[in-house]
Amino acid sequence: MVLNITVCIIAISVALLAFSIEGKASKAEIVKLKEEIKVLNNNAKEQHQLRSTVYKLKDELNQLYKYKVIYKDKGLFGSRNIEEKYFFDEKSAKEFMEKPNIHEEVLIELGEEK
């Protein structure tokens, strides 16, 4: 999305530049700008593929977790939002639950279904 916005900004800049110049832009300048836009579009596609790969890997990692703790943190003005954290073993989950900043917690054992 950021790259799409960048492409739009470049396109608007080119249009403003074209109107501000009395003469026409040279063919070389137009070709150069088209190449820059093409590179930005390719970067956007690569970024999308990378995000997709990271999402898939994160999902696969989540399948390995055995326990989940749903908890509220203590803050200066009371408890915060409900959050969750995943663990590979019960010992780590219980150690996390014993921290002094955890206000309310629930330990859930994850089965085959998530």
mmCIF file of C-alpha atoms in Angstrom, residues 44-82:
data_model
loop_
_atom_site.group_PDB
_atom_site.id
_atom_site.type_symbol
_atom_site.label_atom_id
_atom_site.label_comp_id
_atom_site.label_asym_id
_atom_site.label_seq_id
_atom_site.Cartn_x
_atom_site.Cartn_y
_atom_site.Cartn_z
ATOM 1 C CA ALA A 44 5.238 -4.005 -4.224
ATOM 2 C CA LYS A 45 4.686 -7.512 -5.640
ATOM 3 C CA GLU A 46 7.793 -8.829 -3.874
ATOM 4 C CA GLN A 47 6.697 -7.230 -0.619
ATOM 5 C CA HIS A 48 3.275 -8.884 -0.925
ATOM 6 C CA GLN A 49 4.883 -12.297 -1.522
ATOM 7 C CA LEU A 50 7.157 -11.805 1.482
ATOM 8 C CA ARG A 51 4.227 -10.878 3.724
ATOM 9 C CA SER A 52 2.362 -13.967 2.529
ATOM 10 C CA THR A 53 5.352 -16.212 3.302
ATOM 11 C CA VAL A 54 5.781 -14.695 6.771
ATOM 12 C CA TYR A 55 2.072 -15.207 7.495
ATOM 13 C CA LYS A 56 2.266 -18.877 6.451
ATOM 14 C CA LEU A 57 5.367 -19.478 8.586
ATOM 15 C CA LYS A 58 3.746 -17.790 11.576
ATOM 16 C CA ASP A 59 0.680 -19.986 11.171
ATOM 17 C CA GLU A 60 2.828 -23.132 10.997
ATOM 18 C CA LEU A 61 4.687 -22.070 14.141
ATOM 19 C CA ASN A 62 1.392 -21.522 15.956
ATOM 20 C CA GLN A 63 0.466 -25.144 15.176
ATOM 21 C CA LEU A 64 3.449 -26.290 17.270
ATOM 22 C CA TYR A 65 2.319 -24.544 20.469
ATOM 23 C CA LYS A 66 0.778 -26.738 23.169
ATOM 24 C CA TYR A 67 -0.462 -24.126 25.684
ATOM 25 C CA LYS A 68 -2.027 -20.702 25.553
ATOM 26 C CA VAL A 69 -2.325 -18.163 28.364
ATOM 27 C CA ILE A 70 -5.016 -15.497 28.139
ATOM 28 C CA TYR A 71 -4.246 -12.688 30.567
ATOM 29 C CA LYS A 72 -4.597 -9.052 31.599
ATOM 30 C CA ASP A 73 -1.582 -6.934 32.508
ATOM 31 C CA LYS A 74 -1.615 -4.617 35.495
ATOM 32 C CA GLY A 75 -1.011 -1.031 34.449
ATOM 33 C CA LEU A 76 -0.847 2.314 36.198
ATOM 34 C CA PHE A 77 -4.578 2.857 35.770
ATOM 35 C CA GLY A 78 -5.830 -0.689 36.333
ATOM 36 C CA SER A 79 -5.774 -3.690 34.052
ATOM 37 C CA ARG A 80 -5.241 -3.372 30.314
ATOM 38 C CA ASN A 81 -6.758 -5.211 27.373
ATOM 39 C CA ILE A 82 -7.014 -8.983 27.243
#
